[in-house]
Coordinates of C-alpha atoms in Angstrom, one line a residue:
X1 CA 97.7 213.9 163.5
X2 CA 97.8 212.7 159.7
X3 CA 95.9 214.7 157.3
X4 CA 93.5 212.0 157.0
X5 CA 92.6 212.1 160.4
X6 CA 92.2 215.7 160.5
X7 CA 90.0 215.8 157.2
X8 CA 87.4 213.4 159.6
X9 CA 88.0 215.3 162.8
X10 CA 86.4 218.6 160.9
X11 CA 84.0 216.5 159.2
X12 CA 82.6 215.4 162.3
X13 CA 82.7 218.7 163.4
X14 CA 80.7 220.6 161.2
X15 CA 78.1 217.3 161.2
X16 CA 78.0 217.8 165.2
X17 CA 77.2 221.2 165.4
X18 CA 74.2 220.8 162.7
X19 CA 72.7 218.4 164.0
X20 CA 70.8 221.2 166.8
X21 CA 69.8 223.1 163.3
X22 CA 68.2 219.8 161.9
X23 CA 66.4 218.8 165.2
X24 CA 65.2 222.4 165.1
X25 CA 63.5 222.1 161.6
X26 CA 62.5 218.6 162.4
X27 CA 60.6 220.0 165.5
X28 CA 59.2 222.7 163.6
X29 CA 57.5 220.9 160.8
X30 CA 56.1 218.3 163.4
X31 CA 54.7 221.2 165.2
X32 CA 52.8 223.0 162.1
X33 CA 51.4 219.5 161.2
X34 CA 50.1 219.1 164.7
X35 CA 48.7 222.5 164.9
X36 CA 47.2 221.8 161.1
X37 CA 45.9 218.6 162.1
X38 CA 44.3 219.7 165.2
X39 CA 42.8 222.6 163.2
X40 CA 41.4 220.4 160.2
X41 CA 40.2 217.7 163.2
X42 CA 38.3 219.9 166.0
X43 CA 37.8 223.1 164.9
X44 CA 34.3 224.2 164.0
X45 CA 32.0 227.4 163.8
X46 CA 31.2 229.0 166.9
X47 CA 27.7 229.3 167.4
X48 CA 28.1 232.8 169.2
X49 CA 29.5 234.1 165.4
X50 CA 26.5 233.1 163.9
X51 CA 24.2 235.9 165.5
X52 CA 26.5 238.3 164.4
X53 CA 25.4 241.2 161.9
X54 CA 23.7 244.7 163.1
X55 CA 21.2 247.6 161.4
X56 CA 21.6 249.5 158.6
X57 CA 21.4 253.1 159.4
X58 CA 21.5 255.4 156.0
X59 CA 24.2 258.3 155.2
X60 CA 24.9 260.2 152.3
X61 CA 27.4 259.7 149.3
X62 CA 29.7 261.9 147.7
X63 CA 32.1 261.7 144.6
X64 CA 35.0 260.5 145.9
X65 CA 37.1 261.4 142.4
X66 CA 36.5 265.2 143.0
X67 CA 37.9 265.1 147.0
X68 CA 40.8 262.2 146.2
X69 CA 44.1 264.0 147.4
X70 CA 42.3 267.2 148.1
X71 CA 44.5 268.9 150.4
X72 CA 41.4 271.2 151.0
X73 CA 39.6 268.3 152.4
X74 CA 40.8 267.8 155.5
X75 CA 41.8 270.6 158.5
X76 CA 44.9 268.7 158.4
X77 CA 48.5 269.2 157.1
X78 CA 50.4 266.9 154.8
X79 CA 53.5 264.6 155.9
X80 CA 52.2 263.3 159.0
X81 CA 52.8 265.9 161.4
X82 CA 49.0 265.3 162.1
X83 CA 48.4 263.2 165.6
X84 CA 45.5 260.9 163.6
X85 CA 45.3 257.4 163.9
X86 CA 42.9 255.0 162.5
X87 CA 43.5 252.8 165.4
X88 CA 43.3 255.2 168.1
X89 CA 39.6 254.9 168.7
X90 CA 39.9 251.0 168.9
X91 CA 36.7 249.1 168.4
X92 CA 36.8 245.3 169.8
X93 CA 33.2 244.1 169.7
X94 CA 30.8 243.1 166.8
X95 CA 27.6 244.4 165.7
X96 CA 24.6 242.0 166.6
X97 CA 21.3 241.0 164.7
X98 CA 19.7 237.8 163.9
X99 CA 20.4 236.8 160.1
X100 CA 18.1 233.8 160.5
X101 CA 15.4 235.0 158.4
X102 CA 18.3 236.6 156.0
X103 CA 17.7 235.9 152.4
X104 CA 20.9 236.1 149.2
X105 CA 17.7 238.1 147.2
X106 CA 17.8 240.6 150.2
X107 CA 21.3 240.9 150.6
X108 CA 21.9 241.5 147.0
X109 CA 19.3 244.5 147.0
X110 CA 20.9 245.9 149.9
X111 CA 24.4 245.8 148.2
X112 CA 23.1 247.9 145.2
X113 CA 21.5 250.4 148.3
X114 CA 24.4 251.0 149.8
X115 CA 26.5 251.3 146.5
X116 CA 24.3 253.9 144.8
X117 CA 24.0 256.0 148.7
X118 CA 28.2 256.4 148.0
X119 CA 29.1 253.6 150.8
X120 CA 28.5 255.3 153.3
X121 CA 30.6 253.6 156.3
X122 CA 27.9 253.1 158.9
X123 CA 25.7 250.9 156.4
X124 CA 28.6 249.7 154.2
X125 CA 29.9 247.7 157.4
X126 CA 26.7 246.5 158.4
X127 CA 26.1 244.9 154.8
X128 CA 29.5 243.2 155.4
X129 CA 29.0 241.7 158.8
X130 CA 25.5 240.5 157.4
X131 CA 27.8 239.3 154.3
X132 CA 29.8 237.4 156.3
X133 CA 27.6 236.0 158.9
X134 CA 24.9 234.6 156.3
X135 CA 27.6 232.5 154.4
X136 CA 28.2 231.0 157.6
X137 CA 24.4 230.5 158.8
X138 CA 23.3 229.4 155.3
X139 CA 25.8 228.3 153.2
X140 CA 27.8 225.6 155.7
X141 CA 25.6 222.4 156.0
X142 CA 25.2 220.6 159.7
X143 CA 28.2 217.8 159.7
X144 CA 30.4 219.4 157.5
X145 CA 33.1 220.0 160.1
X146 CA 35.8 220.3 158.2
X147 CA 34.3 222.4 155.4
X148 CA 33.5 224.6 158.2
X149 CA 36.6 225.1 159.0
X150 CA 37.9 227.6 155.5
X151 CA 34.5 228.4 156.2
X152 CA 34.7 230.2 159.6
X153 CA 37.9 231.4 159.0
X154 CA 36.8 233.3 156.0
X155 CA 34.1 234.6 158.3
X156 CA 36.2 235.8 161.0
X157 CA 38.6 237.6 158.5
X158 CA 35.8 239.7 157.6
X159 CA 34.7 240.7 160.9
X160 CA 38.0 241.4 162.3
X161 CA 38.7 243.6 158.7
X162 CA 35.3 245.1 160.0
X163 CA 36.4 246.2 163.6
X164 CA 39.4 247.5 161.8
X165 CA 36.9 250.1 159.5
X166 CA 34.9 250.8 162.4
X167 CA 38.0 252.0 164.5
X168 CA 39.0 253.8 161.5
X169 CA 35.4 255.4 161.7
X170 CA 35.7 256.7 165.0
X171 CA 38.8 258.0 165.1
X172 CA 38.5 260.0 161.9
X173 CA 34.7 261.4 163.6
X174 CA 37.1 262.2 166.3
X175 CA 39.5 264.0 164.4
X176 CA 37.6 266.3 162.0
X177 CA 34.5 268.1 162.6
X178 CA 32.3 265.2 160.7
X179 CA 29.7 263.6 161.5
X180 CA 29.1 261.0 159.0
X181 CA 31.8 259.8 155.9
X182 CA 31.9 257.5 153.7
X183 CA 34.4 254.4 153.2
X184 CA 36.6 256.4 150.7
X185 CA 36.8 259.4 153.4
X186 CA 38.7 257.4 155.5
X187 CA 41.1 256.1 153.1
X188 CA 41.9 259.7 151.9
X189 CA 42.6 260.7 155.7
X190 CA 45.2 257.8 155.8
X191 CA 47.5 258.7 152.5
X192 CA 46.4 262.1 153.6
X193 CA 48.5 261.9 156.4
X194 CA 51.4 259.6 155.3
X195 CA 50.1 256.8 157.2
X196 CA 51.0 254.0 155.3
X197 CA 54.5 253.7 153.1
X198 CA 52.3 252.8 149.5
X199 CA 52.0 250.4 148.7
X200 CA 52.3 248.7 152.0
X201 CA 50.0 249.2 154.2
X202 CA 49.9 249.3 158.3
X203 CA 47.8 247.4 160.0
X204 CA 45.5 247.9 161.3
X205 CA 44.2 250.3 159.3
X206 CA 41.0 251.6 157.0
X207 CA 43.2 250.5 154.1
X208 CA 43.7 247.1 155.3
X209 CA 40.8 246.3 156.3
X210 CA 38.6 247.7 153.3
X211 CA 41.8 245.3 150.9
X212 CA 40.6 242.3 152.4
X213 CA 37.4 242.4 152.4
X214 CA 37.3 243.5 148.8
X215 CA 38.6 240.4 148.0
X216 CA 36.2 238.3 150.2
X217 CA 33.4 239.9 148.0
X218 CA 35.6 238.9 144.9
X219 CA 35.9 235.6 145.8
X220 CA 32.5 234.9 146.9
X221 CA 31.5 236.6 143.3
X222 CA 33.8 234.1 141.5
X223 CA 32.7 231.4 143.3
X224 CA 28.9 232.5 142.7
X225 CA 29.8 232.4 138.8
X226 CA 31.7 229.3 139.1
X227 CA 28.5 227.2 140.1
X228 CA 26.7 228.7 137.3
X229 CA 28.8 227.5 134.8
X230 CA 28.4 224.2 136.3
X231 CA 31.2 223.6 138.2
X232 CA 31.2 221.1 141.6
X233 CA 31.6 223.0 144.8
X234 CA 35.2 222.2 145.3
X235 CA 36.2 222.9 141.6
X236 CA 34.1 226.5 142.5
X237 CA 36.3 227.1 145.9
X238 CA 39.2 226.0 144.1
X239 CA 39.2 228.2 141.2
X240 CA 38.1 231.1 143.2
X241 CA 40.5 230.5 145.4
X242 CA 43.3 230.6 143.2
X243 CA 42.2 233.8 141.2
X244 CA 41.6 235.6 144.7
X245 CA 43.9 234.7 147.0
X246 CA 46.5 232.2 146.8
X247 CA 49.1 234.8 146.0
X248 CA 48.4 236.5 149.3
X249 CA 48.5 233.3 151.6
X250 CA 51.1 231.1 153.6
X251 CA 51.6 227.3 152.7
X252 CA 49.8 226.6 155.7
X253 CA 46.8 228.8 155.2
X254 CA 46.8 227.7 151.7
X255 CA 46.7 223.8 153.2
X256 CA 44.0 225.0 155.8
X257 CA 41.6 226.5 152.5
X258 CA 42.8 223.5 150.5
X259 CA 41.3 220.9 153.2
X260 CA 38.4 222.3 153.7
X261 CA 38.1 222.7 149.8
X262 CA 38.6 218.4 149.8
X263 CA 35.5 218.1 152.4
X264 CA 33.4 220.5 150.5
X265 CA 29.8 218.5 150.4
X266 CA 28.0 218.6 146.8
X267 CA 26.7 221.5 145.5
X268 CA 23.0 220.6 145.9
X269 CA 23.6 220.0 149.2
X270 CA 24.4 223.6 149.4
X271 CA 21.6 224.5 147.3
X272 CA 19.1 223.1 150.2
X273 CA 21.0 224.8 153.0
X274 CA 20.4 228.2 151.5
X275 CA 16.9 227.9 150.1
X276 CA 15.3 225.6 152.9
X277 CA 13.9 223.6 149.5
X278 CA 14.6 219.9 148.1
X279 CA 16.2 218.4 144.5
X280 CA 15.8 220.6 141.5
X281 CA 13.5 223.3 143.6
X282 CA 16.3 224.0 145.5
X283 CA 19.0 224.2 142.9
X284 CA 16.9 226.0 141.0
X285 CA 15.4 228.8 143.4
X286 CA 19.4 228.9 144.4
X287 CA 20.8 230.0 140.9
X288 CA 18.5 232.1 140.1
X289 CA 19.7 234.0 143.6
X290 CA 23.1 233.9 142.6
X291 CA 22.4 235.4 139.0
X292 CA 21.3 238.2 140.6
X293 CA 23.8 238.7 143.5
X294 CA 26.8 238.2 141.2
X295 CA 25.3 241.3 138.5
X296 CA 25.0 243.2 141.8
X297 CA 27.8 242.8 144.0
X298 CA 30.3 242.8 141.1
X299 CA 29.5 246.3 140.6
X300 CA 30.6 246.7 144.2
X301 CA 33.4 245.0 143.8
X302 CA 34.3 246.5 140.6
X303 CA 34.2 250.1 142.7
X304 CA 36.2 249.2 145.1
X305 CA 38.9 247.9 143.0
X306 CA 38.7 250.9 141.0
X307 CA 39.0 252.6 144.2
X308 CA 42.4 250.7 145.6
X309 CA 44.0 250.8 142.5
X310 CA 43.5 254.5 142.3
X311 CA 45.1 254.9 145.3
X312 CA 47.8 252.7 145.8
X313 CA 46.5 250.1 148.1
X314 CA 46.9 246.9 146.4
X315 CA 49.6 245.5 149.4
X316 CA 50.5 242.5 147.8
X317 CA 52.0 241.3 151.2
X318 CA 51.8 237.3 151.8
X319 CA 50.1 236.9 155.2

């Protein structure tokens, strides 16, 4: 055939065969809007999560600095030759109280407990499922659906980065001749071991779980600081957001978080959720709250970053 003919034949060719790629990445976007839309439209807070939390049971501390890398620490040898796993005693189910009655003065005061007793892991996860469960009961207004929604999945991050620690627990009680240890304990036994490939970390894992919910506490402190400085409640989500963990998360997490950002209800409205007060009583009972969490949870926080850095642990991995 003439050249020109042959120049179109190919043309068509290569137009014909990707056409099936296009229709594939047609189909693909449709399907993340749909799943996004469905989320952003339906989803809400379970009402079995809220009753989540559990007791506090007390354990000793211990300087972590002086046992960090101590090959003497452990009955185990280096390199990974060790059969440990932090998953192999695998918890699935939540600790359960009522945080009804739950109070942001109380929980403050129990943060600064557990900090000065050497976060101990028994009480140190307890504090973080009551964390997590009275942002939910307390801080999400009735009707907010869609606020809910960043909401609940914050919530459920932490309590899945819980059951993650509390395998961790078990399997390190299994594994030495302990009976109690703190959080740092387990994350020694882990680059003890080889477990991870610094700074990436396997999941699930001590490490992993303890990363993430470092920065939940970070977040919640930013957003905490953000409100005193007068911010709205979506320009508070928002810059926390960003500072925390935008870096770490998909497009379509970030447009999940980003939604529920857009439906956030006013900041007063907040206010009267937590304190169970009206107007200016509320706002005011509520900052006054938040002064005192963020001075004492940012000294938690503050330790466990000085703790992850230390380490290595800082996975920056997208999820």
């Amino acid at each position: 055939p003439p050249p020109s003919s042959s120049f179109s034949s190919r043309t068509s060719s290569r137009t014909s065969s990707r056409t099936p790629l296009y229709l594939a990445a047609a189909l693909t976007i449709l399907l993340w809007s749909i799943t996004l839309n469905f989320l952003l439209t339906y989803s809400s807070v379970s009402p079995s999560l809220l009753n989540l939390a559990s007791h506090h049971p007390a354990a000793g501390g211990v300087d972590y600095r002086k046992r960090f890398m101590n090959p003497s620490v452990f009955n185990l040898p280096r390199g990974g030759s060790s059969s440990y796993s932090p998953s192999s005693s695998k918890v699935t189910t939540d600790e359960i109280v009522d945080v009804t009655s739950l109070t942001l003065s109380s929980l403050s005061s129990t943060f600064s407990t557990v900090l000065s007793s050497g976060l101990p892991v028994p009480s140190f996860l307890t504090l973080i499922t009551s964390f997590a469960n009275y942002r939910i009961h307390h801080q999400v207004p009735p009707s907010y659906k869609s606020y809910s929604v960043g909401m609940s999945l914050g919530q459920k991050d932490v309590l899945q980065n819980v059951r993650k620690i509390r395998s961790a627990y078990a399997s390190y009680l299994e594994h030495t001749s302990s009976t109690s240890a703190n959080i740092w304990d387990l994350i020694d036994m882990e680059i003890k071991v080889d477990y991870h490939k610094l700074p990436k970390l396997q999941d699930p894992s001590a490490s992993i779980g303890l990363l993430w919910i470092w920065r939940q506490l970070k977040y919640q402190v930013e957003i905490y600081e953000n409100f005193l400085e007068g911010y709205t409640a979506k320009e508070s989500c928002e810059l926390a957001y960003q500072l925390t963990y935008s870096r770490y998360h998909s497009w379509l997490v970030r447009a999940i978080f980003s939604r529920s950002f857009d439906a956030a209800p006013t900041e007063l409205v907040i206010f009267e959720h937590m304190t169970g007060l009206k107007g200016e009583e509320a706002r005011e009972k509520a900052k006054l709250e938040m002064i005192v969490f963020v001075e004492k949870v940012k000294e938690v926080v503050e330790e466990l970053e000085r703790g992850i850095e230390e380490r290595g642990i800082n996975d920056p991995t997208r999820v």
